[in-house]
């Protein structure tokens, strides 16, 4: 009797799952669609072929499609997000700085420790880092600064082995920090010697993999939550600064450029330019354009202006940290999202296994009122934009989601601009089918651009280890 009962339970359960799968096939969007809540393109119904069946990719893609198209999935995700907000013990200020937890955890692979409050003087820009742990972190504050300990939780490194996060007395450790109205400074992140050396090793290895005239550009862009702190609290802060770029530059070979993105963005922020979103953790296309123009100027290449592009404009864009920002800065805060069109007809494709075409995708999705409008979100494992220009050169952008805003401004200078997101949350490891070096050779890459935000920055495992190991 018990066996019969177990058989019936199993039978009806399998039948229910089969009917649910059939329902997905009937009601699901076979083109995939988009998830505004997750800020990504959903998996389309995969095309069946003998090759995809035997190599296992069809089963994986089909499973992803069924998961993405599950009826009521959006409501369940929204309910889950709301519950997390209801039961969170974080203050609104802390949530502002820690909203992007999932992306940080995927990319960092490090433990994070908040340090004790301390007031520091600004290190000289040419200072070199002392020997020590590669992931020193420090949070400093003055006068009850609300950004102190919270800011360190967004760091892309970890505390040293002893658990201490204070800088050694009398040493000049490269930092990202705030300038205080009181005249002092407040350290957000410190960058240890090991982290700088490991990141330089990665950059130098990529330069060696390129042609003789190839270049590598490194662009580190802190999250908007960090950047906007001094704009949201003008009574405490007068700006921000970074001293790490010249130290990292000193350890790189010829042909590697460490872009001073923090200084570039800071100058424009002081002028009132919206280089970051207030309600989203990303930078804006305008900020990406300013940094791209600096890079072109460094290499002596005339650059198109931001205004040379045409844009689809969303005047009431609200992004990934809307709730926290409105609690902190006011309920009426909204952003302006400008989605650039190509200067020439641009076509985009996604490849796996080096050169196996998975699908053609839209270069932009301008109707979307989200950061996912840029490139239609992140595509993995390997994205290629055919620009419509004929320059005789090709580029590769290795990035996290910050690269989506940067890539469009490279298109006038290359025949082909490729993108690889090597974070653990992407499918490059499982579906790429080759090392990055093989991609560089196969797609005749001349120049490589690293465009990374806080979670994938200098202190992170991403820059210290992942990109180096994937090079092959």
mmCIF file of C-alpha atoms in Angstrom, residues 254-408:
data_model
loop_
_atom_site.group_PDB
_atom_site.id
_atom_site.type_symbol
_atom_site.label_atom_id
_atom_site.label_comp_id
_atom_site.label_asym_id
_atom_site.label_seq_id
_atom_site.Cartn_x
_atom_site.Cartn_y
_atom_site.Cartn_z
ATOM 1 C CA UNK A 254 54.855 50.546 -22.143
ATOM 2 C CA UNK A 255 51.532 50.433 -23.949
ATOM 3 C CA UNK A 256 49.463 50.192 -20.749
ATOM 4 C CA UNK A 257 47.510 53.277 -19.707
ATOM 5 C CA UNK A 258 45.948 53.580 -16.249
ATOM 6 C CA UNK A 259 43.226 56.162 -16.769
ATOM 7 C CA UNK A 260 42.645 58.603 -13.846
ATOM 8 C CA UNK A 261 38.885 58.135 -14.088
ATOM 9 C CA UNK A 262 38.121 59.361 -10.551
ATOM 10 C CA UNK A 263 39.789 62.702 -11.238
ATOM 11 C CA UNK A 264 38.076 63.074 -14.628
ATOM 12 C CA UNK A 265 34.642 62.323 -13.212
ATOM 13 C CA UNK A 266 35.253 64.505 -10.147
ATOM 14 C CA UNK A 267 36.001 67.557 -12.281
ATOM 15 C CA UNK A 268 32.756 67.122 -14.189
ATOM 16 C CA UNK A 269 30.763 66.425 -11.032
ATOM 17 C CA UNK A 270 31.978 69.744 -9.633
ATOM 18 C CA UNK A 271 30.622 71.396 -12.794
ATOM 19 C CA UNK A 272 27.218 69.778 -12.257
ATOM 20 C CA UNK A 273 27.478 67.198 -15.054
ATOM 21 C CA UNK A 274 25.418 64.049 -14.419
ATOM 22 C CA UNK A 275 28.261 61.572 -14.839
ATOM 23 C CA UNK A 276 26.625 59.186 -12.362
ATOM 24 C CA UNK A 277 23.021 58.234 -11.827
ATOM 25 C CA UNK A 278 21.551 59.099 -8.444
ATOM 26 C CA UNK A 279 18.968 56.285 -8.405
ATOM 27 C CA UNK A 280 21.125 53.561 -9.957
ATOM 28 C CA UNK A 281 24.513 52.114 -9.005
ATOM 29 C CA UNK A 282 25.988 52.644 -12.506
ATOM 30 C CA UNK A 283 27.700 55.591 -14.133
ATOM 31 C CA UNK A 284 25.887 57.349 -16.961
ATOM 32 C CA UNK A 285 26.726 57.312 -20.678
ATOM 33 C CA UNK A 286 27.849 60.932 -20.244
ATOM 34 C CA UNK A 287 30.411 59.889 -17.626
ATOM 35 C CA UNK A 288 31.618 57.032 -19.822
ATOM 36 C CA UNK A 289 31.990 59.442 -22.740
ATOM 37 C CA UNK A 290 34.152 61.871 -20.746
ATOM 38 C CA UNK A 291 36.497 59.055 -19.720
ATOM 39 C CA UNK A 292 36.624 57.623 -23.248
ATOM 40 C CA UNK A 293 37.617 61.027 -24.638
ATOM 41 C CA UNK A 294 40.487 61.217 -22.131
ATOM 42 C CA UNK A 295 41.722 57.810 -23.272
ATOM 43 C CA UNK A 296 41.620 58.823 -26.928
ATOM 44 C CA UNK A 297 43.477 62.047 -26.127
ATOM 45 C CA UNK A 298 46.157 60.079 -24.270
ATOM 46 C CA UNK A 299 46.814 57.961 -27.351
ATOM 47 C CA UNK A 300 46.611 60.958 -29.703
ATOM 48 C CA UNK A 301 43.373 59.917 -31.415
ATOM 49 C CA UNK A 302 40.794 62.602 -32.306
ATOM 50 C CA UNK A 303 37.560 61.791 -30.509
ATOM 51 C CA UNK A 304 33.896 62.243 -31.311
ATOM 52 C CA UNK A 305 31.956 64.426 -28.887
ATOM 53 C CA UNK A 306 29.088 63.181 -26.741
ATOM 54 C CA UNK A 307 26.758 65.453 -28.693
ATOM 55 C CA UNK A 308 27.759 63.814 -32.000
ATOM 56 C CA UNK A 309 25.581 60.822 -31.064
ATOM 57 C CA UNK A 310 21.802 60.812 -31.168
ATOM 58 C CA UNK A 311 19.894 59.608 -28.108
ATOM 59 C CA UNK A 312 16.599 58.176 -27.019
ATOM 60 C CA UNK A 313 15.843 60.032 -23.777
ATOM 61 C CA UNK A 314 13.971 58.828 -20.698
ATOM 62 C CA UNK A 315 13.442 61.800 -18.393
ATOM 63 C CA UNK A 316 12.114 59.862 -15.420
ATOM 64 C CA UNK A 317 14.515 56.956 -15.142
ATOM 65 C CA UNK A 318 14.754 55.303 -11.722
ATOM 66 C CA UNK A 319 17.264 52.520 -11.231
ATOM 67 C CA UNK A 320 18.548 49.864 -8.856
ATOM 68 C CA UNK A 321 18.869 51.997 -5.705
ATOM 69 C CA UNK A 322 15.766 54.160 -6.116
ATOM 70 C CA UNK A 323 14.175 53.365 -2.754
ATOM 71 C CA UNK A 324 17.305 54.092 -0.742
ATOM 72 C CA UNK A 325 18.090 57.311 -2.595
ATOM 73 C CA UNK A 326 14.591 58.670 -2.198
ATOM 74 C CA UNK A 327 14.746 57.955 1.510
ATOM 75 C CA UNK A 328 18.082 59.763 1.733
ATOM 76 C CA UNK A 329 17.811 62.553 -0.817
ATOM 77 C CA UNK A 330 14.097 63.092 -1.332
ATOM 78 C CA UNK A 331 11.121 61.323 -2.899
ATOM 79 C CA UNK A 332 11.244 63.388 -6.103
ATOM 80 C CA UNK A 333 14.724 62.244 -7.190
ATOM 81 C CA UNK A 334 14.761 60.835 -10.726
ATOM 82 C CA UNK A 335 17.459 60.470 -13.374
ATOM 83 C CA UNK A 336 17.742 61.209 -17.071
ATOM 84 C CA UNK A 337 18.737 58.176 -19.142
ATOM 85 C CA UNK A 338 20.142 58.848 -22.609
ATOM 86 C CA UNK A 339 20.514 55.778 -24.836
ATOM 87 C CA UNK A 340 22.948 56.398 -27.721
ATOM 88 C CA UNK A 341 22.381 55.159 -31.257
ATOM 89 C CA UNK A 342 25.312 54.058 -33.393
ATOM 90 C CA UNK A 343 27.016 56.632 -35.593
ATOM 91 C CA UNK A 344 26.871 53.982 -38.314
ATOM 92 C CA UNK A 345 24.643 50.900 -38.734
ATOM 93 C CA UNK A 346 25.821 48.609 -35.936
ATOM 94 C CA UNK A 347 25.030 44.907 -35.637
ATOM 95 C CA UNK A 348 25.626 42.785 -32.542
ATOM 96 C CA UNK A 349 26.121 39.053 -32.076
ATOM 97 C CA UNK A 350 26.731 36.600 -29.249
ATOM 98 C CA UNK A 351 29.242 33.757 -29.747
ATOM 99 C CA UNK A 352 30.298 30.691 -27.765
ATOM 100 C CA UNK A 353 33.110 28.184 -28.240
ATOM 101 C CA UNK A 354 35.285 30.879 -29.809
ATOM 102 C CA UNK A 355 33.331 31.432 -33.038
ATOM 103 C CA UNK A 356 30.042 29.507 -32.851
ATOM 104 C CA UNK A 357 27.227 32.004 -33.402
ATOM 105 C CA UNK A 358 24.544 31.714 -30.722
ATOM 106 C CA UNK A 359 22.298 34.564 -31.825
ATOM 107 C CA UNK A 360 22.123 38.057 -33.256
ATOM 108 C CA UNK A 361 20.980 40.617 -30.704
ATOM 109 C CA UNK A 362 19.891 44.224 -30.895
ATOM 110 C CA UNK A 363 22.752 46.666 -30.447
ATOM 111 C CA UNK A 364 20.584 48.888 -28.239
ATOM 112 C CA UNK A 365 17.101 48.531 -26.785
ATOM 113 C CA UNK A 366 16.184 52.230 -26.512
ATOM 114 C CA UNK A 367 12.554 51.641 -25.563
ATOM 115 C CA UNK A 368 13.636 50.238 -22.200
ATOM 116 C CA UNK A 369 13.603 52.720 -19.341
ATOM 117 C CA UNK A 370 16.471 50.977 -17.532
ATOM 118 C CA UNK A 371 20.249 50.613 -17.660
ATOM 119 C CA UNK A 372 19.551 47.413 -19.606
ATOM 120 C CA UNK A 373 18.718 49.582 -22.623
ATOM 121 C CA UNK A 374 22.489 49.888 -23.153
ATOM 122 C CA UNK A 375 23.509 46.931 -25.351
ATOM 123 C CA UNK A 376 20.273 45.245 -24.231
ATOM 124 C CA UNK A 377 21.985 44.253 -20.978
ATOM 125 C CA UNK A 378 24.985 42.003 -20.479
ATOM 126 C CA UNK A 379 25.366 39.179 -23.007
ATOM 127 C CA UNK A 380 27.537 36.161 -22.351
ATOM 128 C CA UNK A 381 29.859 34.469 -23.060
ATOM 129 C CA UNK A 382 31.229 36.660 -25.896
ATOM 130 C CA UNK A 383 29.612 39.739 -27.442
ATOM 131 C CA UNK A 384 30.668 41.273 -30.751
ATOM 132 C CA UNK A 385 29.510 44.634 -32.167
ATOM 133 C CA UNK A 386 30.194 45.119 -35.892
ATOM 134 C CA UNK A 387 30.433 48.900 -36.004
ATOM 135 C CA UNK A 388 30.014 49.795 -39.667
ATOM 136 C CA UNK A 389 33.332 51.646 -39.633
ATOM 137 C CA UNK A 390 36.443 50.502 -41.468
ATOM 138 C CA UNK A 391 39.485 51.454 -39.431
ATOM 139 C CA UNK A 392 41.515 48.261 -39.657
ATOM 140 C CA UNK A 393 41.547 47.807 -35.871
ATOM 141 C CA UNK A 394 39.527 45.760 -33.363
ATOM 142 C CA UNK A 395 39.002 46.193 -29.625
ATOM 143 C CA UNK A 396 38.076 43.997 -26.684
ATOM 144 C CA UNK A 397 36.342 45.377 -23.579
ATOM 145 C CA UNK A 398 36.804 43.226 -20.460
ATOM 146 C CA UNK A 399 34.393 44.491 -17.882
ATOM 147 C CA UNK A 400 31.494 44.199 -15.526
ATOM 148 C CA UNK A 401 28.221 45.974 -16.336
ATOM 149 C CA UNK A 402 29.980 49.371 -16.394
ATOM 150 C CA UNK A 403 31.391 48.373 -19.776
ATOM 151 C CA UNK A 404 27.902 48.534 -21.321
ATOM 152 C CA UNK A 405 27.887 52.339 -21.094
ATOM 153 C CA UNK A 406 31.496 52.632 -22.297
ATOM 154 C CA UNK A 407 31.484 50.371 -25.367
ATOM 155 C CA UNK A 408 29.257 52.597 -27.572
#
